[in-house]
Coordinates of C-alpha atoms in Angstrom, one line a residue:
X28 CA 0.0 0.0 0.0
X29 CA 1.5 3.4 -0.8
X30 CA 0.8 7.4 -0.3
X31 CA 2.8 8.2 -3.3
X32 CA 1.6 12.0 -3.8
X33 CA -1.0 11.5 -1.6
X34 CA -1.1 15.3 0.0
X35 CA -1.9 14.5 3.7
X36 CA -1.8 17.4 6.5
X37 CA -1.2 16.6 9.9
X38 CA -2.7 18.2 12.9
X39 CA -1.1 17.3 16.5
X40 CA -3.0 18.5 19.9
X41 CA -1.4 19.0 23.2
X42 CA -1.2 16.2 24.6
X43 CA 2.0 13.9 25.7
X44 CA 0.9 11.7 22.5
X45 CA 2.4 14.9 20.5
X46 CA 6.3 13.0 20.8
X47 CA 4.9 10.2 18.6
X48 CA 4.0 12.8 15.9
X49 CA 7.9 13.2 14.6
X50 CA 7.7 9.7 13.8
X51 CA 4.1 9.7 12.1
X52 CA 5.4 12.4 9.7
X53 CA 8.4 10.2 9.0
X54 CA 6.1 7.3 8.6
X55 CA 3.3 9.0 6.0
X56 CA 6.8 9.9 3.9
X57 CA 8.0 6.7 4.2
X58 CA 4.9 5.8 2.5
X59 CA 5.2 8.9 -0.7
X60 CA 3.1 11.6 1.4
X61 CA 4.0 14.7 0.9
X62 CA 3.0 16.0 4.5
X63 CA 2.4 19.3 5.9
X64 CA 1.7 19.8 9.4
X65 CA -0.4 22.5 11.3
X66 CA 0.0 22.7 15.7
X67 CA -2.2 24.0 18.3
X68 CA -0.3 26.5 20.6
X69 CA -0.4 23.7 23.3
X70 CA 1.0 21.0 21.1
X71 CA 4.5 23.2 20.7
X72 CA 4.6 22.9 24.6
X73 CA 5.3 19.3 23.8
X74 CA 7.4 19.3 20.6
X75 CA 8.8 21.7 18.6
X76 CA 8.1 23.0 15.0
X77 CA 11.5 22.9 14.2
X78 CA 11.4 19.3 14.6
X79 CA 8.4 18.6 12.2
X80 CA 9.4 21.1 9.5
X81 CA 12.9 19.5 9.4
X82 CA 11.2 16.0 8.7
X83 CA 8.3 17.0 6.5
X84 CA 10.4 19.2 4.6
X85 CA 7.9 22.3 4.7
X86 CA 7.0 25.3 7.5
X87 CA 4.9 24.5 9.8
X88 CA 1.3 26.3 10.8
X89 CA 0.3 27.3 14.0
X90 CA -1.0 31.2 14.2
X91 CA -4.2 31.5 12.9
X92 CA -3.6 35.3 12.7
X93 CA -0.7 35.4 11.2
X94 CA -0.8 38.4 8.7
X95 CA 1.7 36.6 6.2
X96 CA -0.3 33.6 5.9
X97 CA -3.5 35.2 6.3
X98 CA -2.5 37.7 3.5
X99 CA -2.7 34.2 1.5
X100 CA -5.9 33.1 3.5
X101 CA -3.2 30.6 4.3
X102 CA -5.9 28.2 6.5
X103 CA -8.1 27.7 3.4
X104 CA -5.5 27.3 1.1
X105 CA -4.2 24.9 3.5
X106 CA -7.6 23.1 3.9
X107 CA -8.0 23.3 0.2
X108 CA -4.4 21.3 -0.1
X109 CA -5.0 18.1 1.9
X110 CA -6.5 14.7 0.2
X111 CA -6.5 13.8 4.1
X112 CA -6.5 15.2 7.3
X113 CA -5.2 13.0 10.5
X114 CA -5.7 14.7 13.4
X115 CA -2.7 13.0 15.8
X116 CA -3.0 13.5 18.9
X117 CA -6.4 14.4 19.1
X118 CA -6.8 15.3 22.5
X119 CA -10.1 15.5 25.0
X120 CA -9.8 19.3 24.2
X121 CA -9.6 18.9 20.6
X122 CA -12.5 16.7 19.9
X123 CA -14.4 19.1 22.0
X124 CA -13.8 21.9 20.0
X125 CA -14.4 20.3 17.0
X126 CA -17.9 18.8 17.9
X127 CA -19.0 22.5 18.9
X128 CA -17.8 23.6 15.6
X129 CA -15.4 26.4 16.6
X130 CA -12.8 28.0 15.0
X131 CA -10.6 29.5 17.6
X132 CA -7.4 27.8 16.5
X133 CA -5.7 27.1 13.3
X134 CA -5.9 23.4 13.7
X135 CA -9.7 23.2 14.4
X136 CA -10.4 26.5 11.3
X137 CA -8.7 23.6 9.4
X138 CA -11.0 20.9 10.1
X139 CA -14.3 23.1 9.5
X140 CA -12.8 24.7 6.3
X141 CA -11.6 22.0 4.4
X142 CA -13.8 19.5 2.1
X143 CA -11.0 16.4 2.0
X144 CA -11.6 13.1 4.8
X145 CA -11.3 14.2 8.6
X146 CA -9.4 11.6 10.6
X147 CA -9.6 11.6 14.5
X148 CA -6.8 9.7 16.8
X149 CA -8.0 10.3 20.3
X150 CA -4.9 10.2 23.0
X151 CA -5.7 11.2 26.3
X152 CA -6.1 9.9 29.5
X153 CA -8.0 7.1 30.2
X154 CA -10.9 8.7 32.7
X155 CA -11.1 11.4 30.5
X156 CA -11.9 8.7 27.2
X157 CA -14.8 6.9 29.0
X158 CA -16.3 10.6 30.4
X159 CA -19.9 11.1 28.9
X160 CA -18.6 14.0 27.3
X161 CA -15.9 12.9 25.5
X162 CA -17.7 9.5 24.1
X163 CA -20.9 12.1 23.4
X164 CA -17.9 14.3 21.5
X165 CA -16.7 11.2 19.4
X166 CA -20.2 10.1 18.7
X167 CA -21.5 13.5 17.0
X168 CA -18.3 13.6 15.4
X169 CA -18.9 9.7 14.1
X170 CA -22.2 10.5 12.7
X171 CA -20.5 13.7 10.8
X172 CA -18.5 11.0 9.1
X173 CA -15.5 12.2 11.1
X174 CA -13.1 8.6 10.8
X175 CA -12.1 7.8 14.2
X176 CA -8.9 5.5 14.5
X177 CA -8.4 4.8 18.2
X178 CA -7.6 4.7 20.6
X179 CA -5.9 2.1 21.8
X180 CA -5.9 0.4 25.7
X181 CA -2.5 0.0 28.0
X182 CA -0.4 1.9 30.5
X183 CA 0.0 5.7 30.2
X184 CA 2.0 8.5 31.1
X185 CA 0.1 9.2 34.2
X186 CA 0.6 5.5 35.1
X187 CA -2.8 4.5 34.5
X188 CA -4.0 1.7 32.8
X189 CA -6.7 1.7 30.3
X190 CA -8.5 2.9 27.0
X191 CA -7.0 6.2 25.8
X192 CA -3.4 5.4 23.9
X193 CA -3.0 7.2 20.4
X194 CA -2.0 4.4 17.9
X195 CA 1.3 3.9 17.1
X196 CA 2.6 5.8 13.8
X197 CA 3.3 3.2 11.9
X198 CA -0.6 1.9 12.3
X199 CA -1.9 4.8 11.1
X200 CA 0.5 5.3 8.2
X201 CA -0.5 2.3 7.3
X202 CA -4.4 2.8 7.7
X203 CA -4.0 6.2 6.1
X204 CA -2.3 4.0 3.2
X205 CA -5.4 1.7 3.1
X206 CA -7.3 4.5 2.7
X207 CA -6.3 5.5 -0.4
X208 CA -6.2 2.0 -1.6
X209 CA -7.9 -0.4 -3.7
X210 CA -11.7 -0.5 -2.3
X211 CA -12.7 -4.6 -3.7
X212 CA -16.3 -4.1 -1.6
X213 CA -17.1 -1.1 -3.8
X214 CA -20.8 -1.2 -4.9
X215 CA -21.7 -4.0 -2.7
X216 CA -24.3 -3.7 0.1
X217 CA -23.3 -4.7 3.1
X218 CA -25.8 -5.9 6.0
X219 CA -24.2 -6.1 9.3
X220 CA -25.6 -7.0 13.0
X221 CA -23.1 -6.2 15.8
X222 CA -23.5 -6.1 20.0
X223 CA -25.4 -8.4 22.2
X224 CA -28.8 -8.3 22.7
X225 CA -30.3 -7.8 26.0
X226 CA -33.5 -9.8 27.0
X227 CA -35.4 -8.3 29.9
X228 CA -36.6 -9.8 33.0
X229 CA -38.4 -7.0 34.5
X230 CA -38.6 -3.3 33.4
X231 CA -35.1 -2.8 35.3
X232 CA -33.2 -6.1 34.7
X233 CA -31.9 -8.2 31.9
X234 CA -30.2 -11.0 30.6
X235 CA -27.0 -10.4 27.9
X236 CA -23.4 -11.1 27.7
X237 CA -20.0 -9.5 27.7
X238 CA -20.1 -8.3 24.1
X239 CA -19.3 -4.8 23.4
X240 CA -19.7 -4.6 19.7
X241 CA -16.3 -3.2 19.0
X242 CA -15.3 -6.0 16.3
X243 CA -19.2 -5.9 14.5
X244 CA -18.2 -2.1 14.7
X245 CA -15.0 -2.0 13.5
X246 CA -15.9 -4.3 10.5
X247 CA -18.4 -1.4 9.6
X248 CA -15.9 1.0 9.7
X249 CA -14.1 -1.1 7.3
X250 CA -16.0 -2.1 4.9
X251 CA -17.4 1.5 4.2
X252 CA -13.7 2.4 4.0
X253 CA -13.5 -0.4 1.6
X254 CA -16.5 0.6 -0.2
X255 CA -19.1 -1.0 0.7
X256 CA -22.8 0.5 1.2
X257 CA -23.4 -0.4 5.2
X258 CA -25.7 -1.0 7.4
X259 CA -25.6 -1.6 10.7
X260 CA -28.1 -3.2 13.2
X261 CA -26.2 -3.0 16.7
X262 CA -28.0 -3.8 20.4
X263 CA -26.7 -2.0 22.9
X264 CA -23.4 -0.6 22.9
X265 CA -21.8 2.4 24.0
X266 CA -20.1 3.2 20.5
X267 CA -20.2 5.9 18.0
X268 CA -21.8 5.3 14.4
X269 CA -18.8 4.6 12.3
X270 CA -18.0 7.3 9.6
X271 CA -18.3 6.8 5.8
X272 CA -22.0 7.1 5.7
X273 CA -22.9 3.8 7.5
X274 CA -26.6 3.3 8.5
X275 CA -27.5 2.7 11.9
X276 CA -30.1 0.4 13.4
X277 CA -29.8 0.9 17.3
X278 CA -32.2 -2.5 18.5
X279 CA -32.6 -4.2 21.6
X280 CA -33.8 -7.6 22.2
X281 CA -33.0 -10.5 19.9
X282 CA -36.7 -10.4 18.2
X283 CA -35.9 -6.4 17.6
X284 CA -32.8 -8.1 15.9
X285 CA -34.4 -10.8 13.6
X286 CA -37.4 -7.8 12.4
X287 CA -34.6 -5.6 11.8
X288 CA -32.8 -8.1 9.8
X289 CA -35.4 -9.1 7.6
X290 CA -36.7 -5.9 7.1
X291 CA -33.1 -5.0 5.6
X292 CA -32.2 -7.9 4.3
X293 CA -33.5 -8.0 0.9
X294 CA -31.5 -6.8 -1.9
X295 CA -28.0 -7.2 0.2
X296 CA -25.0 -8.7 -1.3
X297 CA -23.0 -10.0 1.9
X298 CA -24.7 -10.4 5.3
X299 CA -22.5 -10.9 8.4
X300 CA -23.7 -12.3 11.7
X301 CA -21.2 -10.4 14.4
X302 CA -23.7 -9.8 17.2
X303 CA -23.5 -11.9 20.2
X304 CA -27.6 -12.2 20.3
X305 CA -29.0 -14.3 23.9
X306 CA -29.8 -17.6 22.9
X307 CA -32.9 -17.4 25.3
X308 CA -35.1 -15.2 26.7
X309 CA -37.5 -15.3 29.7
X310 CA -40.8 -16.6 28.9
X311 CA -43.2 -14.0 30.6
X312 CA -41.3 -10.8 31.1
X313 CA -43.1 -9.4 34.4
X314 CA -44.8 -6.0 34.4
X315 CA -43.4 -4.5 37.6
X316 CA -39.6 -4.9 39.5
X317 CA -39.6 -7.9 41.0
X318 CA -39.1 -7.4 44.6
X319 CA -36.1 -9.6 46.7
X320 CA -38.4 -11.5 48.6
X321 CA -37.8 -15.3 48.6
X322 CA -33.5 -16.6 48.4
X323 CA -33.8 -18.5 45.3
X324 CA -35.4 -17.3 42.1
X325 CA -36.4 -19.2 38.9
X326 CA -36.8 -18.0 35.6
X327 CA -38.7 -20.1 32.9
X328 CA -36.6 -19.5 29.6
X329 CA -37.8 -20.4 25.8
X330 CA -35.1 -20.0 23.1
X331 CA -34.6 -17.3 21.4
X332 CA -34.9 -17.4 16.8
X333 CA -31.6 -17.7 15.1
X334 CA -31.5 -15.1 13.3
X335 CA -27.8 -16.2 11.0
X336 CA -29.7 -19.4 10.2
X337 CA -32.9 -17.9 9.3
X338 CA -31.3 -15.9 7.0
X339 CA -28.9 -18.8 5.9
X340 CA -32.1 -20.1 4.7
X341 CA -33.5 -17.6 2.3
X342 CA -34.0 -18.9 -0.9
X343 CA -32.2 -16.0 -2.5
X344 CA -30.2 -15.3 0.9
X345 CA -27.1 -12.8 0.6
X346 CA -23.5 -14.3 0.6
X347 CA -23.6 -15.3 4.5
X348 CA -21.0 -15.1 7.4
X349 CA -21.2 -16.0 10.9
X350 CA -19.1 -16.0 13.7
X351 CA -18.5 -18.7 16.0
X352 CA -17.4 -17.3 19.4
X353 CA -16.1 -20.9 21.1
X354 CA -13.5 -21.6 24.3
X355 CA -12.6 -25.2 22.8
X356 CA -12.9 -27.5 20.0
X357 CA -13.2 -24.3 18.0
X358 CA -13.1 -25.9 14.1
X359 CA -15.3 -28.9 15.1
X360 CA -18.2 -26.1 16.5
X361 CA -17.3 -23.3 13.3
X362 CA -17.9 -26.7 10.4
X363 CA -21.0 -27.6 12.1
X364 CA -22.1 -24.4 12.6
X365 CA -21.6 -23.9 8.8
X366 CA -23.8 -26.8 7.6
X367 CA -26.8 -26.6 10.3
X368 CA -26.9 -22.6 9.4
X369 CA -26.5 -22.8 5.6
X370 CA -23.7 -20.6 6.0
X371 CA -20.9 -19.3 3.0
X372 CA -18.4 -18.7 5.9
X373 CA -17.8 -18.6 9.5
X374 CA -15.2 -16.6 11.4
X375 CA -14.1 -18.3 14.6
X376 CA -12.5 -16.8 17.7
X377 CA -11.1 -18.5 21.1
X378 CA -13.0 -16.0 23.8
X379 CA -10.9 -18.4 26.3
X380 CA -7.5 -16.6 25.4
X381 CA -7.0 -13.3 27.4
X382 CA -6.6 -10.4 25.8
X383 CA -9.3 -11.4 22.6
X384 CA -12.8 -11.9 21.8
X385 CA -15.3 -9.8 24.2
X386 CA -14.4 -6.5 25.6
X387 CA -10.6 -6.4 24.2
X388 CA -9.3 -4.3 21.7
X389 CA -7.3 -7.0 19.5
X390 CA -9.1 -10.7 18.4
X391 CA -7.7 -13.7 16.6
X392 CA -9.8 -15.4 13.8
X393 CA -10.0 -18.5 12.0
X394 CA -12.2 -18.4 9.3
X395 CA -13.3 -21.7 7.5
X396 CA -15.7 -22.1 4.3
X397 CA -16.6 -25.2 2.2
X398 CA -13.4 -24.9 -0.3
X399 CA -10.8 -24.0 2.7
X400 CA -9.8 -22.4 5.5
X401 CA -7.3 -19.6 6.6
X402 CA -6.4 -18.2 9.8
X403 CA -5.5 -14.7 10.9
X404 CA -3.8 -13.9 14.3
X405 CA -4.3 -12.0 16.9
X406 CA -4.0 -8.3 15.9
X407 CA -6.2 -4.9 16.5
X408 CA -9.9 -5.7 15.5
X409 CA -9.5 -2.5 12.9
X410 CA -6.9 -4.7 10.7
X411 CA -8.3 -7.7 11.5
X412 CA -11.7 -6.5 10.2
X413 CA -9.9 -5.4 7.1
X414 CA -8.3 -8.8 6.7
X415 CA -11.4 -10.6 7.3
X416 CA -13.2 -8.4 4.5
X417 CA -10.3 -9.0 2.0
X418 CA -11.0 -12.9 2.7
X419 CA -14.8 -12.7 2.5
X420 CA -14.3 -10.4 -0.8
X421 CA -11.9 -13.2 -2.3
X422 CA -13.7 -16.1 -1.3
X423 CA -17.0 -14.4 -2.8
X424 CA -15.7 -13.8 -5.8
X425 CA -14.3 -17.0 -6.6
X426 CA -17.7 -18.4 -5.9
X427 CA -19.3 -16.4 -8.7

């Protein structure tokens, strides 16, 4: 994958994340960018412009009121330049800014004023990723197709430990690379279910699972990136809509699921199964709480449809993948799972190995149809999503 001419300008917030921005330019060059980098007045607290012009070969912005540039209207014809515009650290303060739509700084002027793809790397700490605020932030900015790559989980330079790590620069010089690249799902509609499904007991509690939709999510992302025409149908999850004009379906309950999937279904070229829906549900769902009275409790429990098999058996069903989430015996449970559900595919993950599967930010896959089988280790669920799609676009093709 290359950025050969690719005109790419690079914004960096204040935050600690800035240091990993000398390397990101170096990176997008490595690549054939030709990269031009604008700073918040924070960010040069953290690293200097010297440092970035002498790697991306050109002056760097920062003054939004600078009379030479202005003279130029140098932040349009700056906005005007870029084919892309990664946004590296993009800090708590940052995103803010940008979902309220002001222009108080060059870097955020930019982002309003120019027409190329906006590209968001949150870095920040990890309290401040999970506050209401900031996942309200990223959501509005999701749904304005804002691309959001990030953030990633570990320790940080407060010595916490948790979500809130900008990707490392030679990730996103390689997404940023994808980007550009060859798009194999282009013009193909793309039906997608994501999340778990939660099955109420009484109007306060439920019964779900420890899905939290981030691989159903990030295969959206990357299939619209890819080209793909997307939708979406996701239970519960605390997520923004992914960017590149992907349709949402926000459902609840498995049933919501199955009505939702049918009503979309028709006319879709590739459906994939990712959501983690209940396999049962409680037979009578009570009208009121249901008060602690007595020390045991039972629940009568009727199994919920399969919604991958039903649509497995459509007569004129949509090429069809499911995902087989196992803790052993995983390729005996994936090949049955193919037969009994009619299925073209199945991608199969070990939720038994820490760090993958439910909750985590990077999954292993092994993905099996009738001709073959090829597996894909453990990596972030952004790539693997994109590796998963490449297979699935392959595969699909060869079955014409």
């Amino acid at each position: 994958m290359s950025l050969n001419h690719k005109k790419i300008l690079l914004g960096i917030g204040g935050g600690i994340a800035a240091y990993k921005s000398a390397e990101l330019v170096r990176r997008l060059k490595e690549h054939g960018a030709d990269v031009r980098v604008v700073m918040t007045q924070s960010a040069m607290e953290f690293i200097t412009p010297l440092t970035l012009q002498a790697l991306s070969g050109h002056p760097v912005a920062s003054d939004l009121l600078d009379p030479a540039a202005e003279a130029a209207m140098g932040h349009i014809e700056l906005a005007r330049w870029a084919e892309l515009f990664i946004i590296a650290p993009a800090t708590a303060n940052v995103l803010a800014r940008m979902q309220a739509g002001m222009a108080d700084e060059l870097l955020t002027t930019c982002a309003l004023a120019t027409a190329s793809p906006v590209v968001v790397c949150p870095a920040m700490n990890q309290q401040m990723y999970q506050h209401p605020a900031t996942q309200h932030n990223l959501k509005v900015l999701g749904e304005r197709d804002v691309h959001i790559w990030g953030p990633n989980s570990g320790s940080q330079a407060c010595g916490e430990v948790g979500p809130g790590r900008m990707l490392e620069p030679l990730d996103i010089a390689r997404r940023a690379a994808a980007f550009f690249g060859d798009k194999p799902l282009q013009g193909q509609k793309l039906l997608l279910t994501a999340g778990p499904t939660h099955e109420a007991i009484d109007p306060v509690r439920y019964i779900s699972n420890h899905s939290s939709g981030k691989m159903g999510f990030a295969i959206a992302t990357k299939a619209a990136e890819m080209g793909a025409d997307v939708t979406l149908i996701t239970g519960p999850v605390n997520l923004p809509t992914p960017p590149g004009g992907v349709k949402r379906i926000d459902v609840q309950s498995a049933q919501q699921m199955l009505d939702a999937v049918m009503a979309q279904v028709n006319g879709q070229d590739i459906f994939i199964g990712c959501a983690a829906v209940a396999d049962y549900r409680i037979d009578k769902i009570a009208k009121t709480k249901i008060k602690k009275t007595a020390e045991t409790m039972q629940l009568a429990l009727v199994r919920n449809p399969d919604i991958l098999a039903m649509v497995g058996a459509l007569a004129d069903k949509p090429f069809t993948i499911g995902f087989a989430a196992e803790t052993h015996d995983i390729e005996h449970y994936a090949k049955d799972k193919i037969l009994r559900k009619q299925l073209d595919m199945i991608a199969a993950n070990d939720v038994s190995t820490p760090g993958q599967g439910f909750s985590a930010d990077t999954n292993a896959l092994k993905v099996f149809w009738p001709e073959g089988c090829e597996e894909l280790p453990a990596t972030d669920k952004h790539t693997l999503a994109g590796q998963l799609l490449g297979v699935i676009a392959r595969v699909k093709k060869e079955a014409r």
